[in-house]
XYZ file of C-alpha atoms in Angstrom:
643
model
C 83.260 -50.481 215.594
C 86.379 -52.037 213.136
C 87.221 -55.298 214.279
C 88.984 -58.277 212.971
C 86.506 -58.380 209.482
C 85.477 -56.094 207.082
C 83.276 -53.139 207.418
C 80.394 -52.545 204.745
C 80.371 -49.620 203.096
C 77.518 -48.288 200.719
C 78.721 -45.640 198.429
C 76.660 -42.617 196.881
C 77.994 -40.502 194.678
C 76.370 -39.731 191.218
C 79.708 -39.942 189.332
C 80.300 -43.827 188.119
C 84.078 -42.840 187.815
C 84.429 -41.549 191.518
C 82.515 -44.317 192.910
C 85.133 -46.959 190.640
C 87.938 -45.291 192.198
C 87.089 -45.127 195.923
C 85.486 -48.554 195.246
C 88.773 -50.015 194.449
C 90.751 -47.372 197.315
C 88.251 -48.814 200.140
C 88.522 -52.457 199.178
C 92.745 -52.818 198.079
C 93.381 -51.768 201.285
C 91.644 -55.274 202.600
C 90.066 -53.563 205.539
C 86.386 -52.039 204.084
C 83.774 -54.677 201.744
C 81.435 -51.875 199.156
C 78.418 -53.985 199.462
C 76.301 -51.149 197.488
C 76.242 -48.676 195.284
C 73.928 -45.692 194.664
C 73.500 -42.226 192.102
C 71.380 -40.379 194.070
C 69.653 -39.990 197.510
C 66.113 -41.896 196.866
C 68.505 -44.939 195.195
C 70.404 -44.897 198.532
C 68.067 -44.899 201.200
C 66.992 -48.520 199.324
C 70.291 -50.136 198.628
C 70.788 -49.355 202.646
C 67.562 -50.941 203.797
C 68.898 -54.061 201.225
C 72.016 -54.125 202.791
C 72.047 -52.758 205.727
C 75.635 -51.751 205.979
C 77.551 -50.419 208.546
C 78.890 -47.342 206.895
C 77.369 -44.916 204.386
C 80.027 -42.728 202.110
C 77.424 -39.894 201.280
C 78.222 -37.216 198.256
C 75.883 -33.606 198.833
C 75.076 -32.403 195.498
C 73.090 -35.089 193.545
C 69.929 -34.995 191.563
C 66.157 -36.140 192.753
C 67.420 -35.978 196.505
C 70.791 -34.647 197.765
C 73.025 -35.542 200.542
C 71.370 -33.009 202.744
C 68.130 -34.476 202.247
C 69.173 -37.974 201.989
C 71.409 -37.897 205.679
C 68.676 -38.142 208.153
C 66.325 -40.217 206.018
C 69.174 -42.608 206.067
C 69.516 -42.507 209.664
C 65.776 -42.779 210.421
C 65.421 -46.179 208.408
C 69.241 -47.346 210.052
C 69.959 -45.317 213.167
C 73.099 -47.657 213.476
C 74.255 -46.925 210.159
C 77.482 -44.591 210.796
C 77.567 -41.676 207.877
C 80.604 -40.027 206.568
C 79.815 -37.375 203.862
C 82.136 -37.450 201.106
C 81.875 -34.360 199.124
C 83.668 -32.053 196.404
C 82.066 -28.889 198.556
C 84.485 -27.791 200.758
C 84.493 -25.452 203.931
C 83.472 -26.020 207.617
C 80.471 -24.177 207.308
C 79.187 -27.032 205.180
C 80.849 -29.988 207.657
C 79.663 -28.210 210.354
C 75.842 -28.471 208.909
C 76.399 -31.857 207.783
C 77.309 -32.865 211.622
C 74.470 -31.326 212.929
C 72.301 -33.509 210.990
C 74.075 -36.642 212.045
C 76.827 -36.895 209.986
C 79.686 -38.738 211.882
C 82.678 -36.921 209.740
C 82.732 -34.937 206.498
C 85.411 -35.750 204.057
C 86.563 -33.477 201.290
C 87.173 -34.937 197.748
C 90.285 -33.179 197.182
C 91.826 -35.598 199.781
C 94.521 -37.960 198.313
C 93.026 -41.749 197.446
C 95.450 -43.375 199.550
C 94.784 -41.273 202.387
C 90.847 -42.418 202.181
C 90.957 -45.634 204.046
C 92.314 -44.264 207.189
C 90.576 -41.327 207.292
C 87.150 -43.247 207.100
C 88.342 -46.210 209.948
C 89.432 -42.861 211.728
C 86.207 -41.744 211.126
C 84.657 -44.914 211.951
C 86.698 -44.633 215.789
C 88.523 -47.919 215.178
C 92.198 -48.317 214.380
C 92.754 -51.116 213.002
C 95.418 -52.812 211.660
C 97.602 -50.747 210.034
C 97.059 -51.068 206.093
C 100.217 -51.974 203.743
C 99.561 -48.807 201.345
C 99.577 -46.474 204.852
C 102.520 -47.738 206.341
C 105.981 -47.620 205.562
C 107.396 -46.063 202.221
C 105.239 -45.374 199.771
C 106.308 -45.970 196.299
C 106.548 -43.176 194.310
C 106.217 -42.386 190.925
C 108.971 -40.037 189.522
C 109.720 -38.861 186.085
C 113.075 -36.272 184.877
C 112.227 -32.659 185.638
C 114.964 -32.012 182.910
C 117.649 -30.572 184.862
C 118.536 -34.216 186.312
C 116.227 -33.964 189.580
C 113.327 -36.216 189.457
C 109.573 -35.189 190.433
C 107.233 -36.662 192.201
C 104.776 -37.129 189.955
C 101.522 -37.664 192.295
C 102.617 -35.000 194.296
C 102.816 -32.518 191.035
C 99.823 -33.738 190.312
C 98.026 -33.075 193.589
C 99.313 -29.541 193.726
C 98.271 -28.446 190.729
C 94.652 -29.604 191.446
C 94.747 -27.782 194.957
C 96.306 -24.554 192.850
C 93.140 -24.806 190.581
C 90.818 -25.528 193.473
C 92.057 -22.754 195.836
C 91.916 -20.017 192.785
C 88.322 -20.963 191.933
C 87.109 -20.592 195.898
C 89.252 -17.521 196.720
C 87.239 -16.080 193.285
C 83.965 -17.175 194.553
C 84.778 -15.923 198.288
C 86.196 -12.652 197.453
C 83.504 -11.753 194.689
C 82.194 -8.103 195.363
C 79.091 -9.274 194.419
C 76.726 -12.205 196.518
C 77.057 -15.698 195.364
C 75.609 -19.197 196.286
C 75.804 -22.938 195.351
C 72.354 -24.536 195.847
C 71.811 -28.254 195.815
C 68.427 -28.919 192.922
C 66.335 -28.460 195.366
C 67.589 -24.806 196.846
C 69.607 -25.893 200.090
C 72.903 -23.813 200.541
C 75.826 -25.200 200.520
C 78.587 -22.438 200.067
C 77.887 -18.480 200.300
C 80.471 -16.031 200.042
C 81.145 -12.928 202.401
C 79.294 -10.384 199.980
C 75.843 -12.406 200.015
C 76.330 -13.072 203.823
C 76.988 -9.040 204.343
C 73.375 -8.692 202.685
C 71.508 -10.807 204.363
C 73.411 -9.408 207.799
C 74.511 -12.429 209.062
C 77.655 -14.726 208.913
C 78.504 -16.881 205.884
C 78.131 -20.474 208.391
C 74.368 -18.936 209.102
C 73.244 -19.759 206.132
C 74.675 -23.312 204.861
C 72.118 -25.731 204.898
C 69.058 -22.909 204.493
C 66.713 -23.356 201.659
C 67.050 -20.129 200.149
C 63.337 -19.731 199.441
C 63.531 -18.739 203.227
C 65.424 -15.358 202.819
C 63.054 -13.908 199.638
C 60.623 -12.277 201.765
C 57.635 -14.664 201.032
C 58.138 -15.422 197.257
C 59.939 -18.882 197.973
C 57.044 -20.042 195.378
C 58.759 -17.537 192.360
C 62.138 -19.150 193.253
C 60.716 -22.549 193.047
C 58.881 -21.885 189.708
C 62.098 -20.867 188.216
C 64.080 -24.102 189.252
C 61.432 -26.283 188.226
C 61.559 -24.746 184.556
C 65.200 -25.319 184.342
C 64.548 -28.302 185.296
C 62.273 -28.901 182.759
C 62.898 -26.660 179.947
C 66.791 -27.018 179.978
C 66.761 -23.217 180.339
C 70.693 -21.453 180.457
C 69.330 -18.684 183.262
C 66.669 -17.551 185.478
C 66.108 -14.157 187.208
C 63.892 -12.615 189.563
C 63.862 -10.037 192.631
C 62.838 -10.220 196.261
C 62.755 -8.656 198.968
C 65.496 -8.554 201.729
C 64.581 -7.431 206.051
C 66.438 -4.393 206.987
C 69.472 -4.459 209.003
C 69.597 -3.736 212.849
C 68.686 0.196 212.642
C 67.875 0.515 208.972
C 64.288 1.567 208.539
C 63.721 0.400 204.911
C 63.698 -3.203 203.712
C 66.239 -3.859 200.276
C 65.907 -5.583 197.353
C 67.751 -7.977 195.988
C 68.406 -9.604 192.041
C 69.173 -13.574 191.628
C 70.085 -14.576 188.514
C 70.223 -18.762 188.473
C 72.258 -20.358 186.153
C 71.854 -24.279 186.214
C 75.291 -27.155 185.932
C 74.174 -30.161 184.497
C 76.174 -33.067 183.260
C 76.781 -34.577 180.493
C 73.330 -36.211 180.336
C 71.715 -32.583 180.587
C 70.582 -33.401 184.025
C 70.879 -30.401 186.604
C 73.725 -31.265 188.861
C 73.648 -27.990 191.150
C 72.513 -23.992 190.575
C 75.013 -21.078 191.115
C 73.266 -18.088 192.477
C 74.013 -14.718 191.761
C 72.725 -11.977 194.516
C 72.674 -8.304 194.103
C 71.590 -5.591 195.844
C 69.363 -3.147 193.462
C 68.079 -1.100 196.400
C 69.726 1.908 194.879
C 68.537 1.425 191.616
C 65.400 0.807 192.781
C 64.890 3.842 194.790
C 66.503 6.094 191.884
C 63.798 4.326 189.735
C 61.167 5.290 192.503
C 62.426 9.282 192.953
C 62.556 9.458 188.996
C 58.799 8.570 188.657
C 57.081 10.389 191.798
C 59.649 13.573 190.402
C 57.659 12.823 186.765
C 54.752 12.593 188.425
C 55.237 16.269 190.558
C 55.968 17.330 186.857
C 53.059 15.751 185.167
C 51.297 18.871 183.424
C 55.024 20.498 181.797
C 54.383 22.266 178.854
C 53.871 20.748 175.749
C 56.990 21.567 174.296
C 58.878 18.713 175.998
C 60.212 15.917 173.987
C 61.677 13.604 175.825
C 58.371 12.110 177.834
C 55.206 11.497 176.531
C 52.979 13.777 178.635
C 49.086 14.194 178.301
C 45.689 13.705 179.861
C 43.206 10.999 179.492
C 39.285 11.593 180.296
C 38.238 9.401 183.301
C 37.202 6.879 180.981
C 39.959 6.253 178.978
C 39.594 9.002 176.272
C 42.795 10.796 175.473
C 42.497 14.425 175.817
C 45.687 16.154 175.582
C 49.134 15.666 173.526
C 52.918 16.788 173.846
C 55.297 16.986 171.584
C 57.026 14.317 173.612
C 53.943 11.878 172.621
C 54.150 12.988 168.846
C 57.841 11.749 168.715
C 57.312 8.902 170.650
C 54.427 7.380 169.528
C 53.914 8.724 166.149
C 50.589 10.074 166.558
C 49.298 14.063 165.433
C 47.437 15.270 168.064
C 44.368 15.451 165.800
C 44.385 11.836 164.667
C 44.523 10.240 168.742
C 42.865 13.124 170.951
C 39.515 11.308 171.806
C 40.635 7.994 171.030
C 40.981 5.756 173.929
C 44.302 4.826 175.172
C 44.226 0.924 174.656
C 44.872 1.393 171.417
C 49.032 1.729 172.309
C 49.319 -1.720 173.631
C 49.666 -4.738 172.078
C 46.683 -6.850 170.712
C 47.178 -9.706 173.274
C 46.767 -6.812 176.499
C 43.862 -5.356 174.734
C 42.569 -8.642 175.308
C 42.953 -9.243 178.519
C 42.014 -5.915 179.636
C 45.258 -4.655 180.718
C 44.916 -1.240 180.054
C 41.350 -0.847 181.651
C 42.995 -2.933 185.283
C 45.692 -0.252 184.611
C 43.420 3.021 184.964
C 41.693 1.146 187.635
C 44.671 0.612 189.520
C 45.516 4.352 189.713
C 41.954 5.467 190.425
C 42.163 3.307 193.728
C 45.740 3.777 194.710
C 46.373 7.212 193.124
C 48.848 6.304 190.610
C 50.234 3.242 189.013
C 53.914 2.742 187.380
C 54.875 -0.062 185.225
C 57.348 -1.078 182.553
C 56.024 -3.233 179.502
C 55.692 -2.895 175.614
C 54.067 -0.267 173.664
C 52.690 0.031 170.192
C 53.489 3.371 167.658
C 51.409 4.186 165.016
C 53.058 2.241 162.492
C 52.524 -0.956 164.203
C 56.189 -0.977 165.841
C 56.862 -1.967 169.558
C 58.764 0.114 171.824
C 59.416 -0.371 175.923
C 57.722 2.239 177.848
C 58.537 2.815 181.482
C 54.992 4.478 182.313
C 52.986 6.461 184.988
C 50.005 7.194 185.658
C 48.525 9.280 188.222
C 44.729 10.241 189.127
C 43.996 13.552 189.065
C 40.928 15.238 191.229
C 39.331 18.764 191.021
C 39.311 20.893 195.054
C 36.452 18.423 196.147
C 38.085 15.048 195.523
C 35.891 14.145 192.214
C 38.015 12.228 189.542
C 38.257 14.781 186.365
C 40.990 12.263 184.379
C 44.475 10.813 184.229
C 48.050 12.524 183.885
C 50.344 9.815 182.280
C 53.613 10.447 181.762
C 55.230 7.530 179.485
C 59.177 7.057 178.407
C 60.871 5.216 175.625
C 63.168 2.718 177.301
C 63.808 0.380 174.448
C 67.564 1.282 174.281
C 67.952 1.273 177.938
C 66.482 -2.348 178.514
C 68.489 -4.187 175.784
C 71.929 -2.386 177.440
C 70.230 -3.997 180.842
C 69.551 -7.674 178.515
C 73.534 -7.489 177.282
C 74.395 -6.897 180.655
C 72.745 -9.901 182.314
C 73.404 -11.957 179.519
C 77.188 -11.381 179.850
C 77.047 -11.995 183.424
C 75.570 -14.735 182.500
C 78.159 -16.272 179.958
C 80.965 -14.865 183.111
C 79.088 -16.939 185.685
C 78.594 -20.203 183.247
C 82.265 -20.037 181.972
C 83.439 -20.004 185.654
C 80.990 -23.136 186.623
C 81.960 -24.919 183.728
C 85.742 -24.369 184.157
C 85.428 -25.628 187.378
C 83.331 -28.595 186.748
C 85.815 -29.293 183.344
C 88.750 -29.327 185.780
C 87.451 -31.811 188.609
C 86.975 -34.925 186.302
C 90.027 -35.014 184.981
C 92.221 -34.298 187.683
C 90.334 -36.660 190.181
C 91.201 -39.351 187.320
C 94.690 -38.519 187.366
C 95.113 -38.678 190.939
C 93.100 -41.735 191.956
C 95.049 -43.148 188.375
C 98.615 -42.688 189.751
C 98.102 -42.886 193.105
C 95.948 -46.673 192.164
C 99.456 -47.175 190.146
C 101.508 -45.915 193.028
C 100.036 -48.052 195.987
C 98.526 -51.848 193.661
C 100.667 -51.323 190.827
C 102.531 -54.883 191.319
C 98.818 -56.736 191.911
C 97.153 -55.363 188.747
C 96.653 -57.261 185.797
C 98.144 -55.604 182.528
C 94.974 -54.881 181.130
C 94.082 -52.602 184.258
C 97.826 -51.010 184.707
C 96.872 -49.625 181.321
C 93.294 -48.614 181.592
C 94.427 -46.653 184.170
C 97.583 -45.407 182.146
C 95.444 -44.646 179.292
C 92.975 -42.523 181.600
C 95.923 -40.654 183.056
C 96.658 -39.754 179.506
C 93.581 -38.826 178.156
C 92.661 -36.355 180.854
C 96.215 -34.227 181.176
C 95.266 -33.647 176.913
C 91.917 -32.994 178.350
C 93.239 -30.534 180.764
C 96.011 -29.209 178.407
C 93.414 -28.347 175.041
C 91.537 -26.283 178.075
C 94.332 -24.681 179.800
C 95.210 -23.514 175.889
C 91.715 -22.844 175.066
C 90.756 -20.570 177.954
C 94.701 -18.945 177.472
C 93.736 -18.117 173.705
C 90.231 -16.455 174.628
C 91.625 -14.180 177.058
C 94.336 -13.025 175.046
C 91.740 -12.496 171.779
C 90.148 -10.523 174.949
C 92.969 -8.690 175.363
C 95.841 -7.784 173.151
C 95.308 -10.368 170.169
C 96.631 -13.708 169.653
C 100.530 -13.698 169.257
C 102.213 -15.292 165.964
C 105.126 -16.987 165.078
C 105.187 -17.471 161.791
C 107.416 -19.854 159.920
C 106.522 -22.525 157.176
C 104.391 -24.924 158.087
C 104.025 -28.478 156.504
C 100.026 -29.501 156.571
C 101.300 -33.091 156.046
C 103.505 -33.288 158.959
C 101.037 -31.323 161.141
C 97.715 -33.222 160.523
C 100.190 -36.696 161.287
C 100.885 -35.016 164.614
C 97.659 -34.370 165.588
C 96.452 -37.822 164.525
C 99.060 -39.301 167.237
C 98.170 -37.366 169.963
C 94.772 -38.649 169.554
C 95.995 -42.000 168.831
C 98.355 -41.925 172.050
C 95.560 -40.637 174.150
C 92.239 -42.261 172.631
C 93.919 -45.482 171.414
C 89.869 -46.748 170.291
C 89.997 -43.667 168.304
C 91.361 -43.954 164.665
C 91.750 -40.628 162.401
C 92.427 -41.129 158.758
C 95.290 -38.776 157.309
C 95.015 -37.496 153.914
C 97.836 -34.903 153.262
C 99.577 -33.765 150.123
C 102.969 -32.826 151.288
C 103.053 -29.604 148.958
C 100.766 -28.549 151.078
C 102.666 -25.788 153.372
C 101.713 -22.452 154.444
C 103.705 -19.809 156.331
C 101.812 -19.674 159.806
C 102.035 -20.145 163.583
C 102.832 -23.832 163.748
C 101.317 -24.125 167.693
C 98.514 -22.223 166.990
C 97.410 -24.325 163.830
C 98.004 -27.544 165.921
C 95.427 -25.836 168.578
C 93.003 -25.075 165.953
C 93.259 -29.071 164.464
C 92.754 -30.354 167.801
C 90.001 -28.258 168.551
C 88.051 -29.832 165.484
C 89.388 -33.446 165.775
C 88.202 -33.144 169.422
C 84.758 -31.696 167.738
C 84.379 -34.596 165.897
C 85.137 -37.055 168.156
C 82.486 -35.556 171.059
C 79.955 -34.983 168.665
C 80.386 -36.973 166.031
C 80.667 -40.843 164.635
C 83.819 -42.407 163.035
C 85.667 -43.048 160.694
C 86.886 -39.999 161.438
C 89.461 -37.938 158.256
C 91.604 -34.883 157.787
C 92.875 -33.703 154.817
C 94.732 -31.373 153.469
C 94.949 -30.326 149.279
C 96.184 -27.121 147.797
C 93.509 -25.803 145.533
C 94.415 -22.744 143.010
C 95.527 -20.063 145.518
C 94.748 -21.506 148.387
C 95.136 -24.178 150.910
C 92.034 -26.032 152.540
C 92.546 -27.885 155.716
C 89.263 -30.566 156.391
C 88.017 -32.059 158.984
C 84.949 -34.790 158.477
C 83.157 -37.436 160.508
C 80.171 -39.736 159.642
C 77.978 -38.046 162.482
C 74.860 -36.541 162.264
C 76.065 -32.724 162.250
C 75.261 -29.817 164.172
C 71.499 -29.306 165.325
C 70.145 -27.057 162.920
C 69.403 -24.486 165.510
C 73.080 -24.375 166.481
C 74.154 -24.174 162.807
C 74.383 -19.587 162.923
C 76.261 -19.535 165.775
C 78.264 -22.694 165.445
C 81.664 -20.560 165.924
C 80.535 -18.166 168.136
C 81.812 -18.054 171.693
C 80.024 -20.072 174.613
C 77.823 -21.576 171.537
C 77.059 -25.297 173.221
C 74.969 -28.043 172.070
C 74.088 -28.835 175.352
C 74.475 -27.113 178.939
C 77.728 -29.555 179.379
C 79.319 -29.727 176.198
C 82.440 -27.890 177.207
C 83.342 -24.709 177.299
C 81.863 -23.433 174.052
C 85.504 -22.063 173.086
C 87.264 -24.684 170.772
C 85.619 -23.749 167.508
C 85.036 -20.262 168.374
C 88.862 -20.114 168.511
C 89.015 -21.965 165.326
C 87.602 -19.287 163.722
C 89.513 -16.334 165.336
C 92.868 -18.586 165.078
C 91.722 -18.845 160.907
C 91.213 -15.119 160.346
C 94.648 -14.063 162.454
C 95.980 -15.628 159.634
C 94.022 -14.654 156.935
C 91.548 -17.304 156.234
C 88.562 -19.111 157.158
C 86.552 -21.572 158.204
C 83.024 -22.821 157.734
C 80.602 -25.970 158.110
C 79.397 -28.288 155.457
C 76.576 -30.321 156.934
C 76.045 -34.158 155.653
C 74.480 -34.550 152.437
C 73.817 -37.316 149.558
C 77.066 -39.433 150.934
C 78.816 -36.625 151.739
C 79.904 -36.708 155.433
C 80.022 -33.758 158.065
C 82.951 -31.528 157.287
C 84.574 -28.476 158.830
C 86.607 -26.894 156.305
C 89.558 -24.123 156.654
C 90.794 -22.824 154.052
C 94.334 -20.408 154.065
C 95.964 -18.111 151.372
C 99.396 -19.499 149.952
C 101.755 -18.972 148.601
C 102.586 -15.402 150.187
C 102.924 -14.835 153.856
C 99.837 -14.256 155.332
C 98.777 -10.667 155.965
């Protein structure tokens, strides 16, 4: 298939910066011609009827159409058309799914740049001539590991990103709980050994399934809830289905998926991690509590903890407990003969939700349902409620036993629960996605340097340079980031204090954005009286955090200051940007607090704050008003040490 000229290659990959880098891989090496380019699966199937090339490098997860998808449309438009998928989704499950679509080879993005070309002529079946960055000695770039040995600097590079890699899968694979990666659209493309145990087969079976297949029927719910985060930019989605019995199990399970979207920078949803547990138990302990409330449906009326009385056939309420007193608020005189719609909320009155709900129970016997409740004085409480029919020795309806609990503290433990989960599940997608940008830049970056370094123009040697730069300070504000938060987790941030000069500490920080955002200009305003006694590392961490602020959200010129005013020092950060969206503005310091689904982590000026009151102050926001520009301001106690 390679002969003596070029092969044409369309790329698809929705990331501009990988397709730039194997762009310029696949074409230095003289032996491959990128006659296309496309961001997602509907883009490529047209650039490849343009072009018709003789190789497609296909990525999986994309938006409007993923790899999955896009494979065998390409195929049925260019049968001829080899294609290699090229994806950051690793595991032979995954290649093995891709190949039994068509795919001629499946290439991990973790490989090394320079490694790309042959693997793809490999790929391809043709040798070839061997390529000038393939054969031989490689250059290498070194630098002084500071006992006198020199390190490879490519190859540090590369291990660290296969370190972080390996941790994050051996997390998701090990995880005592089910998990998933779905492509936009739903189609499995890594599930760990817990979800596989649940749905009794192997992990490989179920790569490249549309999970709406394995909800028992309610593939509809699952699509409802991707299309609103689609839509809606929702954080999480949740809902339950059912899952077939194992081989000699006679009752079916049930199982809870909470969805949380990725999307990039744009806001557009990249993938959706799935979380999968199996509620059978609590479900059946949910199921023996209410048919044991309803054997107990006439207890006496001294019990308090359950709202137990009778209601006439049509409604009418004709007994009370103390249990109903307490709960609802009503005296027995003031409800008995009163019907019972008048303890839900206006909007179910409405509808006729409590009328469908006596109906229910007259057909089937007895009904059972969670939902909100109204007391006397107008306040809501959640009710987990039953209701059973009740007939006389000749099967005539003489009323209702319901039996009604106040689960209002219950349910928002159950809300904190999720919604931590939640945050766990985001933090760990977001880490993960933080982590692959940068170090793919560094390694195509020095391995471009490595290989062309002596055919680049100076303008690209330090693009690339610059690039390498920015994203190790990328990297290093996160690795100190996410060490801070777990250590404010754990046993407290850990001083050492000395005297610091604000002067020569704002200068510092302005440099390392200077040296690795050279288009990036902060203004340094510093009265060199200005010195507290403080951690000097952890106030540099804090500065960066709200430089870096400024700089993603914000608009220059760019400022920090620092003045001593009466007893105390005030450290200030200020851009000309528009400020934080008003409904960010209350929990602008809080932890995970984003202005978007990909705005990083949602640590930096959450640790701000904590890194502030450690030593005694604190911080707050000043939003942009009459000329005044947007301002973060921290102010610290001096003279004295800090308490």
């Amino acid at each position: 298939m390679v002969g003596p000229d070029k092969v044409s290659v369309v790329l698809v990959d929705d990331s501009v910066d990988v397709r730039t880098l194997v762009r310029m891989r696949l074409e230095s090496s003289g032996r491959f011609d990128v006659v296309g380019e496309a961001a997602d699966g509907e883009e490529a199937i047209d650039v490849v009827i343009r072009h018709e090339p003789q190789a497609v490098l296909l990525d999986v997860s994309m938006p409007a159409m993923d790899g999955l998808e896009t494979l065998p449309s390409i195929l049925a438009v260019r049968p001829g058309t080899a294609v290699v998928m090229f994806s950051g989704f690793g595991g032979t499950d995954l290649a093995a799914e891709a190949r039994s679509l068509g795919a001629l080879d499946f290439i991990e993005k973790s490989i090394p740049l320079e490694q790309l070309a042959d693997r793809l002529l490999q790929s391809l079946g043709g040798a070839g001539p061997a390529s000038t960055e393939s054969s031989g000695e490689r250059p290498s770039a070194t630098a002084d590991g500071g006992d006198g040995q020199e390190v490879d600097v490519a190859q540090l590079e590369q291990a660290i990103l296969d370190e972080h890699l390996e941790g994050f899968r051996a997390l998701f694979d090990r995880a005592a709980i089910g998990m998933a990666t779905l492509t936009v659209h739903a189609t499995i493309v890594r599930a760990n050994e817990a979800l596989a145990e649940l749905m009794s087969c192997q992990p490989s079976d179920l790569v490249g399934v549309d999970y709406g297949r394995l909800t028992g029927g309610r593939g509809d719910i699952l699509d409802q809830h991707l299309e609103s985060l689609h839509s809606s930019q929702g954080d999480v989605a949740t809902f339950e289905h059912p899952v077939p019995a194992p081989t000699g199990a006679r009752t079916a399970r049930t199982a809870l998926v909470t969805l949380v979207p990725i999307r990039d920078s744009t806001g557009r949803m990249l993938y959706v991690f799935a979380q999968v547990q199996d509620i059978t138990s609590q479900r059946a302990a949910e199921d023996e509590l209410r048919r044991t409330e309803e054997t107990f449906r006439l207890l006496v009326a001294a019990v308090e903890d359950y709202a137990i009385f009778m209601l006439e056939p049509s409604g009418r309420v004709a007994s009370w407990n103390a249990g109903a007193r307490r709960i609802k608020g009503y005296e027995a005189t003031e409800i008995v003969g009163r019907h019972f719609r008048v303890f839900y909320p206006e909007e179910d009155q409405l509808t006729g939700h409590p009328e469908r709900y006596l109906e229910g129970a007259r057909r089937d016997g007895s009904f059972a349902e969670e939902g909100w409740r109204v007391r006397r004085d107008g306040s809501r409480f959640w009710a987990s409620v039953v209701i059973t029919a009740v007939h006389d020795e000749r099967g005539r309806l003489i009323g209702f036993a319901k039996v009604t609990r106040d689960q209002t503290e219950q349910r928002a433990n159950a809300d904190d629960r999720s919604d931590a989960m939640a945050e766990l599940t985001r933090l760990l997608a977001v880490t993960a996605h933080e982590l692959r940008t940068p170090t793919a830049v560094i390694d195509g970056s020095a391995h471009t340097l490595q290989t062309t370094e002596s055919q680049m123009a100076a303008g690209e040697r330090d693009q690339l340079l610059r690039g390498i730069r920015s994203s190790a300070d990328r990297l290093r504000r996160l690795a100190a980031d996410l060490t801070a938060a777990s250590q404010l987790e754990g046993t407290g941030l850990r001083l050492e204090r000395q005297s610091v000069s604000l002067a020569q500490l704002i200068r510092g920080a302005a440099l390392r954005r200077a040296t690795t955002s050279p288009a990036v200009h902060v203004e340094v305003d510093a009265a060199d009286e200005a010195r507290i006694h403080a951690d000097e590392v952890r106030l540099a961490q804090a500065l960066d955090n709200l430089i870096d602020n400024a700089v993603r959200h914000g608009a220059p010129p760019y400022a920090v200051s620092a003045r001593v005013r009466d007893d105390e020092v005030e450290l200030r950060v200020t851009d000309a940007g528009p400020g934080v969206p008003v409904e960010l503005v209350p929990r602008v310091f809080d932890r995970f607090a984003t202005a978007g689904p990909t705005s990083g982590t949602g640590l930096g000026l959450y640790l701000v704050r904590e890194i502030a009151r450690v030593h005694g102050g604190e911080v707050d926001y000043q939003p942009p008003a009459d000329g005044s520009p947007t301002a973060f301001c921290v102010r610290f106690p001096t003279p004295t040490p800090f308490r």
